XYZ file of C-alpha atoms in Angstrom:
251
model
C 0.000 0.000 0.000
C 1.292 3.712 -0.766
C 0.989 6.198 1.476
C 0.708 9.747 0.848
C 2.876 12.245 2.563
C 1.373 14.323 5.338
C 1.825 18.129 4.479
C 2.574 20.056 7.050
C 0.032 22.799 7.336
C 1.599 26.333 6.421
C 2.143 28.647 10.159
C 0.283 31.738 8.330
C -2.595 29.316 6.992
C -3.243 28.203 10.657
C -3.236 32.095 11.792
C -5.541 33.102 9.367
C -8.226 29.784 9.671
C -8.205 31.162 13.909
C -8.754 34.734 12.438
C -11.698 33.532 10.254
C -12.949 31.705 12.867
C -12.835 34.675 15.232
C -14.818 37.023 12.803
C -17.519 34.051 12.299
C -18.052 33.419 15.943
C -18.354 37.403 16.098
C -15.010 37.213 18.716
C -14.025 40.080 16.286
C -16.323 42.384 14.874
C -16.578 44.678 11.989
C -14.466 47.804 12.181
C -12.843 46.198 15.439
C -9.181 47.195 15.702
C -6.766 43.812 15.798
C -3.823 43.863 18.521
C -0.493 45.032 17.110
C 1.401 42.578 15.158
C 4.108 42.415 18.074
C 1.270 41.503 20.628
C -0.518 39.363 18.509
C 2.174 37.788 17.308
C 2.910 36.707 21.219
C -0.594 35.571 21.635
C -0.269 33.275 18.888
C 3.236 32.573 19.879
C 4.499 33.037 15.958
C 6.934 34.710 14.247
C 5.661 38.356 12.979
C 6.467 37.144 9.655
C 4.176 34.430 9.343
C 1.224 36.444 11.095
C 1.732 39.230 8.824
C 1.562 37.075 5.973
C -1.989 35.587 7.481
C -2.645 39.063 7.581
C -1.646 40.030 3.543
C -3.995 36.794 3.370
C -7.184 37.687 5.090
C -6.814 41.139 3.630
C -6.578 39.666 -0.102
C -10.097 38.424 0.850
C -11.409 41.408 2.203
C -12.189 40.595 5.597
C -9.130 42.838 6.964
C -7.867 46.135 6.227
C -4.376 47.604 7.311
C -3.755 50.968 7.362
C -0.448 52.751 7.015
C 0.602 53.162 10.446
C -2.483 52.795 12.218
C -2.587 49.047 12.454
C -4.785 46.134 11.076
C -9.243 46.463 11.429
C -11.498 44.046 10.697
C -14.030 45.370 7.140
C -16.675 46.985 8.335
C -18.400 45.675 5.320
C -18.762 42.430 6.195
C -22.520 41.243 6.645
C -23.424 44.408 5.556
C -25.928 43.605 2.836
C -28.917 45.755 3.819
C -27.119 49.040 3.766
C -28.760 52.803 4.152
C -30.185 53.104 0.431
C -32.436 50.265 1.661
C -33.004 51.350 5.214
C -34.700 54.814 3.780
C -37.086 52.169 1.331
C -38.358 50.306 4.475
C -38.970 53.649 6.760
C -40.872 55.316 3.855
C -42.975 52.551 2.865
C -45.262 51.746 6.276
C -46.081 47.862 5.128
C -42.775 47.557 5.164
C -42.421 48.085 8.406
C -44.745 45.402 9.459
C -42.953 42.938 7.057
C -39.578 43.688 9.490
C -41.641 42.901 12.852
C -42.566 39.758 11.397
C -39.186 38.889 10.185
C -38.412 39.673 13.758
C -40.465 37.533 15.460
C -38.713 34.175 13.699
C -35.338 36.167 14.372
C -35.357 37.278 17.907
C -37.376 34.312 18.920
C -34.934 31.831 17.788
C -32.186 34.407 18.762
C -33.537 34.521 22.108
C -33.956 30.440 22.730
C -30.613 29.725 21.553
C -29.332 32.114 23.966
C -31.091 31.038 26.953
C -29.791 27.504 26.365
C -26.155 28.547 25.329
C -25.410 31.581 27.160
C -21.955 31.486 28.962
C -21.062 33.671 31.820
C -19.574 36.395 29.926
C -22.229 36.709 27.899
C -24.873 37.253 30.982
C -22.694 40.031 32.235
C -22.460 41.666 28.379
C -26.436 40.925 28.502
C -26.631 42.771 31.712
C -24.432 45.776 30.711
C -26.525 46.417 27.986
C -29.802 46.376 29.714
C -27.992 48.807 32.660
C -27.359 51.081 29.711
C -30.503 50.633 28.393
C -32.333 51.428 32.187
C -30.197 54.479 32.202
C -31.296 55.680 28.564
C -35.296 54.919 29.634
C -34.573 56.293 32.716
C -33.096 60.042 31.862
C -35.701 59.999 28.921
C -33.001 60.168 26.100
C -34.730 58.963 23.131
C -31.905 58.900 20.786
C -29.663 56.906 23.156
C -32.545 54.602 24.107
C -33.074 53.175 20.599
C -29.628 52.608 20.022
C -29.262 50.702 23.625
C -32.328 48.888 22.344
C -30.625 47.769 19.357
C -27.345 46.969 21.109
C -29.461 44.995 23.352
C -31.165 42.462 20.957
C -27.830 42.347 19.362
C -26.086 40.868 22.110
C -28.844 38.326 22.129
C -28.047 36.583 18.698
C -24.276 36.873 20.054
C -25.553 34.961 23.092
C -27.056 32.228 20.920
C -23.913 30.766 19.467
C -24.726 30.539 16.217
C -22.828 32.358 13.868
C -25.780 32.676 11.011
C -28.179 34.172 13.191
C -25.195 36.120 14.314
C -23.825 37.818 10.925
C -27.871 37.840 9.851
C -28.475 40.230 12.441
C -25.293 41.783 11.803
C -26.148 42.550 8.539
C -29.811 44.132 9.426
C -28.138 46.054 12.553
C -28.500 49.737 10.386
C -32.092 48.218 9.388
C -33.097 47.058 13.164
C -31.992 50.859 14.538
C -34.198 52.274 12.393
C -37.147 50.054 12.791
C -36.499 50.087 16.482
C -36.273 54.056 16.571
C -39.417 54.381 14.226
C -41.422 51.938 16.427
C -40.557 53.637 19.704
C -41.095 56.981 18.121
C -45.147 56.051 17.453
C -45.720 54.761 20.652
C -43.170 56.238 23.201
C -45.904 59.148 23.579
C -47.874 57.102 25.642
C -46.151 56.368 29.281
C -47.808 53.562 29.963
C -46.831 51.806 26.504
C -42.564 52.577 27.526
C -43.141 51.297 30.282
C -44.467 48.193 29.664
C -41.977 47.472 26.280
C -38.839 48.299 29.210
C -40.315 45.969 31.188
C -40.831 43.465 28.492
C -36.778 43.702 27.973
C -36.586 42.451 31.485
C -38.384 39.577 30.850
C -36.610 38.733 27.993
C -33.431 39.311 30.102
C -34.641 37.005 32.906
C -35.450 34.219 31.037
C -31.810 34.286 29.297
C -30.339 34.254 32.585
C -32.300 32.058 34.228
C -31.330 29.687 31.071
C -35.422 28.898 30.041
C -34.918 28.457 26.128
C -39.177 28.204 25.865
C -39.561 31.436 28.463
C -37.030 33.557 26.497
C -38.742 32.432 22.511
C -42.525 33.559 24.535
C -40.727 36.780 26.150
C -39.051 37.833 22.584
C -42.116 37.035 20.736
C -44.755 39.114 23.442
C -42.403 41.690 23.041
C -42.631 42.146 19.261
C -46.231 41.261 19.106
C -47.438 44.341 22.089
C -45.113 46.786 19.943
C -46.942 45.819 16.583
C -50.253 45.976 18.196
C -49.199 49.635 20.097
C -48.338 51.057 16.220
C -51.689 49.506 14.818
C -53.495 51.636 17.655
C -51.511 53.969 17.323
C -52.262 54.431 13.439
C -56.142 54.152 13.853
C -55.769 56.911 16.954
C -53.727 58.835 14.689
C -56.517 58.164 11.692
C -59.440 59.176 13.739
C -57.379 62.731 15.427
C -57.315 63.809 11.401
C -60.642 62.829 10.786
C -62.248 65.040 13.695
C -60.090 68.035 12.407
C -61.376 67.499 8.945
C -64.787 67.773 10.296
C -64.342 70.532 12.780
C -62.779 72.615 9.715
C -65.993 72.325 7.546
């Protein structure tokens, strides 16, 4: 029998397949800085040679970019298939706002389960970090810095769940998502009682993630969604019937 010779697997093709691997799991995010080569180098305990080569590599492919003298990032581009072009279609077209919440509820929910039943320690405290910024937002009544702690929240969700599709998915709709979430809480945010209830709804959501309940978290993710769709539905008709009564009161 003839055996074939083992190849040895390059140094710089090992780097890079940990680098890729890094950017799937969502270790490394878009527009993230890397280490310097010297400390990264270390970490990997290579030569800076072979890692910069890994680097020449992964940037050939698009998925880094070094800059003269300011170091090595990961593309920002990467997931990012609904960019703002698209964004300003879905927040001028109302239907197509309703098409996102539904999309939603199959993300989040499965988001949300995955989490609940994956979620590692460092990932609870992340969850809980962005719910304390999120309870300060609510709390000082900053609207702007709400919906983007909103955002940051559900995004730390798919990162909780482990799975690197759901992951890059909701990557990719994160411009789409803060828009959504900032036109949603912009219809219904008048109303006290309404923020109040969708805040608490995020600590639900939160406490079933913790508390590791896979079915609790998918309910809590999908009660959420469905109260803020029903809130904008009210909120159109009350909207509907104000302009009605001050066409008639004009005549």
């Amino acid at each position: 029998m003839a055996y074939q010779r083992v190849k040895q697997p390059k140094i710089s093709d090992v780097i890079m397949e940990q680098l890729e691997a890094m950017i799937l799991e969502g270790s490394l995010k878009p527009g993230q800085q890397l280490p310097p080569e010297r400390e990264l180098a270390s970490q990997f305990e290579v030569s800076r040679p072979s890692l910069r080569e890994a680097l020449q590599k992964l940037s050939a492919r698009g998925l880094i970019l070094s800059r003269q003298g300011g170091g090595s990032f990961v593309s920002e581009t990467i997931g990012s298939s609904m960019v703002d072009p698209l964004a300003e279609l879905f927040s001028t077209h109302p239907e197509a706002q309703y098409d996102l919440l539904e999309f939603r509820h199959a993300l989040e929910g499965v988001s949300a389960y995955y989490a609940a039943l994956r979620c590692t320690e460092a990932d609870k405290t992340r969850l809980k970090e962005c719910y304390v910024e999120l309870q300060a937002a609510h709390d000082e009544k900053l609207f702007e810095q709400e919906s983007k702690a909103d955002a940051e929240f559900h995004m730390a969700i798919a990162e909780a769940s482990h799975n690197a599709v759901l992951l890059h998915t909701m990557r990719s709709l994160f411009t789409l998502l803060r828009k959504n979430i900032y036109d949603n809480l912009e219809n219904v945010y008048p109303k006290r009682h309404t923020r109040e209830r969708i805040h608490h709804q995020h600590q639900v959501l939160l406490d079933a993630i913790i508390e590791k309940d896979p079915e609790k978290a998918r309910n809590a993710a999908h009660d959420h969604l469905a109260f803020v769709e029903e809130s904008i539905i009210e909120q159109g008709k009350e909207s509907t019937r104000i302009e009605r009564a001050m066409r008639r009161s004009a005549i």
